[in-house]
């Protein structure tokens, strides 16, 4: 968590964008894992001015199944950008 807090500090100082998966990892089988708030809360504490924009990604697990080598033909990945939420 210290590394994530330090990362958050750099994000805040330089106004960078950051991405975090709420499960704490990426799904490797298509099933959504339990929400793990610790990483997200650590990042939010370190970035009080951050705008939080949820993005839902569906289907990317099929790319990860083969470590994206070769990229499988016909895999459909959908990204949905949701409305920003306040901290």
JSON list of C-alpha atoms in Angstrom, two decimals:
[
{"chain": "A", "resi": 1, "resn": "UNK", "atom": "CA", "xyz": [0.00, 0.00, 0.00]},
{"chain": "A", "resi": 2, "resn": "UNK", "atom": "CA", "xyz": [2.95, 2.35, 0.53]},
{"chain": "A", "resi": 3, "resn": "UNK", "atom": "CA", "xyz": [3.84, 2.10, -3.15]},
{"chain": "A", "resi": 4, "resn": "UNK", "atom": "CA", "xyz": [0.25, 2.90, -4.12]},
{"chain": "A", "resi": 5, "resn": "UNK", "atom": "CA", "xyz": [0.20, 5.90, -1.76]},
{"chain": "A", "resi": 6, "resn": "UNK", "atom": "CA", "xyz": [3.48, 7.17, -3.27]},
{"chain": "A", "resi": 7, "resn": "UNK", "atom": "CA", "xyz": [2.03, 6.67, -6.74]},
{"chain": "A", "resi": 8, "resn": "UNK", "atom": "CA", "xyz": [-1.06, 8.63, -5.69]},
{"chain": "A", "resi": 9, "resn": "UNK", "atom": "CA", "xyz": [1.13, 11.46, -4.46]},
{"chain": "A", "resi": 10, "resn": "UNK", "atom": "CA", "xyz": [2.87, 11.65, -7.86]},
{"chain": "A", "resi": 11, "resn": "UNK", "atom": "CA", "xyz": [-0.52, 11.57, -9.61]},
{"chain": "A", "resi": 12, "resn": "UNK", "atom": "CA", "xyz": [-1.72, 14.46, -7.45]},
{"chain": "A", "resi": 13, "resn": "UNK", "atom": "CA", "xyz": [1.46, 16.53, -7.85]},
{"chain": "A", "resi": 14, "resn": "UNK", "atom": "CA", "xyz": [1.68, 16.17, -11.62]},
{"chain": "A", "resi": 15, "resn": "UNK", "atom": "CA", "xyz": [-2.07, 15.93, -12.37]},
{"chain": "A", "resi": 16, "resn": "UNK", "atom": "CA", "xyz": [-1.58, 12.54, -14.04]},
{"chain": "A", "resi": 17, "resn": "UNK", "atom": "CA", "xyz": [-4.32, 10.07, -14.85]},
{"chain": "A", "resi": 18, "resn": "UNK", "atom": "CA", "xyz": [-4.35, 6.78, -12.95]},
{"chain": "A", "resi": 19, "resn": "UNK", "atom": "CA", "xyz": [-6.13, 3.48, -13.42]},
{"chain": "A", "resi": 20, "resn": "UNK", "atom": "CA", "xyz": [-7.00, 0.95, -10.75]},
{"chain": "A", "resi": 21, "resn": "UNK", "atom": "CA", "xyz": [-9.01, -2.25, -10.95]},
{"chain": "A", "resi": 22, "resn": "UNK", "atom": "CA", "xyz": [-11.49, -2.35, -8.03]},
{"chain": "A", "resi": 23, "resn": "UNK", "atom": "CA", "xyz": [-11.01, -6.09, -7.64]},
{"chain": "A", "resi": 24, "resn": "UNK", "atom": "CA", "xyz": [-7.30, -5.51, -7.03]},
{"chain": "A", "resi": 25, "resn": "UNK", "atom": "CA", "xyz": [-6.42, -7.52, -10.15]},
{"chain": "A", "resi": 26, "resn": "UNK", "atom": "CA", "xyz": [-7.72, -8.34, -13.60]},
{"chain": "A", "resi": 27, "resn": "UNK", "atom": "CA", "xyz": [-10.12, -11.24, -14.04]},
{"chain": "A", "resi": 28, "resn": "UNK", "atom": "CA", "xyz": [-8.55, -14.15, -15.90]},
{"chain": "A", "resi": 29, "resn": "UNK", "atom": "CA", "xyz": [-11.75, -16.16, -16.36]},
{"chain": "A", "resi": 30, "resn": "UNK", "atom": "CA", "xyz": [-14.43, -13.56, -17.17]},
{"chain": "A", "resi": 31, "resn": "UNK", "atom": "CA", "xyz": [-16.01, -13.72, -13.71]},
{"chain": "A", "resi": 32, "resn": "UNK", "atom": "CA", "xyz": [-15.99, -10.47, -11.76]},
{"chain": "A", "resi": 33, "resn": "UNK", "atom": "CA", "xyz": [-14.13, -10.81, -8.50]},
{"chain": "A", "resi": 34, "resn": "UNK", "atom": "CA", "xyz": [-15.12, -9.31, -5.15]},
{"chain": "A", "resi": 35, "resn": "UNK", "atom": "CA", "xyz": [-14.56, -5.57, -4.80]},
{"chain": "A", "resi": 36, "resn": "UNK", "atom": "CA", "xyz": [-11.43, -4.83, -2.76]},
{"chain": "A", "resi": 37, "resn": "UNK", "atom": "CA", "xyz": [-11.64, -1.21, -1.57]},
{"chain": "A", "resi": 38, "resn": "UNK", "atom": "CA", "xyz": [-8.21, -0.94, 0.13]},
{"chain": "A", "resi": 39, "resn": "UNK", "atom": "CA", "xyz": [-6.23, 0.02, -2.98]},
{"chain": "A", "resi": 40, "resn": "UNK", "atom": "CA", "xyz": [-8.86, 2.45, -4.23]},
{"chain": "A", "resi": 41, "resn": "UNK", "atom": "CA", "xyz": [-9.18, 4.13, -0.82]},
{"chain": "A", "resi": 42, "resn": "UNK", "atom": "CA", "xyz": [-5.38, 4.48, -0.55]},
{"chain": "A", "resi": 43, "resn": "UNK", "atom": "CA", "xyz": [-5.22, 6.11, -3.97]},
{"chain": "A", "resi": 44, "resn": "UNK", "atom": "CA", "xyz": [-8.17, 8.43, -3.25]},
{"chain": "A", "resi": 45, "resn": "UNK", "atom": "CA", "xyz": [-6.64, 9.61, 0.04]},
{"chain": "A", "resi": 46, "resn": "UNK", "atom": "CA", "xyz": [-3.45, 10.52, -1.82]},
{"chain": "A", "resi": 47, "resn": "UNK", "atom": "CA", "xyz": [-5.31, 12.30, -4.65]},
{"chain": "A", "resi": 48, "resn": "UNK", "atom": "CA", "xyz": [-7.99, 14.51, -3.06]},
{"chain": "A", "resi": 49, "resn": "UNK", "atom": "CA", "xyz": [-8.50, 16.59, -6.22]},
{"chain": "A", "resi": 50, "resn": "UNK", "atom": "CA", "xyz": [-8.87, 13.59, -8.53]},
{"chain": "A", "resi": 51, "resn": "UNK", "atom": "CA", "xyz": [-11.92, 13.21, -10.74]},
{"chain": "A", "resi": 52, "resn": "UNK", "atom": "CA", "xyz": [-13.10, 9.59, -10.61]},
{"chain": "A", "resi": 53, "resn": "UNK", "atom": "CA", "xyz": [-14.37, 8.26, -13.94]},
{"chain": "A", "resi": 54, "resn": "UNK", "atom": "CA", "xyz": [-15.59, 4.65, -13.77]},
{"chain": "A", "resi": 55, "resn": "UNK", "atom": "CA", "xyz": [-14.87, 2.56, -16.85]},
{"chain": "A", "resi": 56, "resn": "UNK", "atom": "CA", "xyz": [-16.42, -0.88, -17.35]},
{"chain": "A", "resi": 57, "resn": "UNK", "atom": "CA", "xyz": [-14.32, -3.25, -19.47]},
{"chain": "A", "resi": 58, "resn": "UNK", "atom": "CA", "xyz": [-15.97, -6.44, -20.69]},
{"chain": "A", "resi": 59, "resn": "UNK", "atom": "CA", "xyz": [-14.29, -9.24, -22.62]},
{"chain": "A", "resi": 60, "resn": "UNK", "atom": "CA", "xyz": [-10.64, -8.34, -22.00]},
{"chain": "A", "resi": 61, "resn": "UNK", "atom": "CA", "xyz": [-10.12, -11.53, -20.02]},
{"chain": "A", "resi": 62, "resn": "UNK", "atom": "CA", "xyz": [-10.10, -13.45, -23.31]},
{"chain": "A", "resi": 63, "resn": "UNK", "atom": "CA", "xyz": [-7.05, -11.46, -24.40]},
{"chain": "A", "resi": 64, "resn": "UNK", "atom": "CA", "xyz": [-5.31, -12.14, -21.09]},
{"chain": "A", "resi": 65, "resn": "UNK", "atom": "CA", "xyz": [-5.97, -15.87, -21.36]},
{"chain": "A", "resi": 66, "resn": "UNK", "atom": "CA", "xyz": [-3.10, -16.16, -23.84]},
{"chain": "A", "resi": 67, "resn": "UNK", "atom": "CA", "xyz": [-1.10, -13.21, -22.47]},
{"chain": "A", "resi": 68, "resn": "UNK", "atom": "CA", "xyz": [-2.16, -11.40, -25.65]},
{"chain": "A", "resi": 69, "resn": "UNK", "atom": "CA", "xyz": [0.19, -13.50, -27.79]},
{"chain": "A", "resi": 70, "resn": "UNK", "atom": "CA", "xyz": [-1.02, -13.98, -30.40]},
{"chain": "A", "resi": 71, "resn": "UNK", "atom": "CA", "xyz": [-4.00, -11.66, -30.13]},
{"chain": "A", "resi": 72, "resn": "UNK", "atom": "CA", "xyz": [-6.96, -13.95, -30.78]},
{"chain": "A", "resi": 73, "resn": "UNK", "atom": "CA", "xyz": [-9.08, -13.07, -33.82]},
{"chain": "A", "resi": 74, "resn": "UNK", "atom": "CA", "xyz": [-12.70, -12.14, -33.18]},
{"chain": "A", "resi": 75, "resn": "UNK", "atom": "CA", "xyz": [-12.44, -11.29, -29.46]},
{"chain": "A", "resi": 76, "resn": "UNK", "atom": "CA", "xyz": [-14.90, -8.53, -28.65]},
{"chain": "A", "resi": 77, "resn": "UNK", "atom": "CA", "xyz": [-13.83, -6.10, -25.92]},
{"chain": "A", "resi": 78, "resn": "UNK", "atom": "CA", "xyz": [-16.29, -3.43, -24.85]},
{"chain": "A", "resi": 79, "resn": "UNK", "atom": "CA", "xyz": [-15.33, -0.34, -22.84]},
{"chain": "A", "resi": 80, "resn": "UNK", "atom": "CA", "xyz": [-18.09, 1.78, -21.34]},
{"chain": "A", "resi": 81, "resn": "UNK", "atom": "CA", "xyz": [-17.13, 5.14, -19.85]},
{"chain": "A", "resi": 82, "resn": "UNK", "atom": "CA", "xyz": [-19.57, 6.10, -17.11]},
{"chain": "A", "resi": 83, "resn": "UNK", "atom": "CA", "xyz": [-20.38, 9.47, -15.59]},
{"chain": "A", "resi": 84, "resn": "UNK", "atom": "CA", "xyz": [-17.78, 10.92, -13.19]},
{"chain": "A", "resi": 85, "resn": "UNK", "atom": "CA", "xyz": [-18.47, 10.39, -9.51]},
{"chain": "A", "resi": 86, "resn": "UNK", "atom": "CA", "xyz": [-17.52, 12.63, -6.62]},
{"chain": "A", "resi": 87, "resn": "UNK", "atom": "CA", "xyz": [-15.21, 11.54, -3.83]}
]
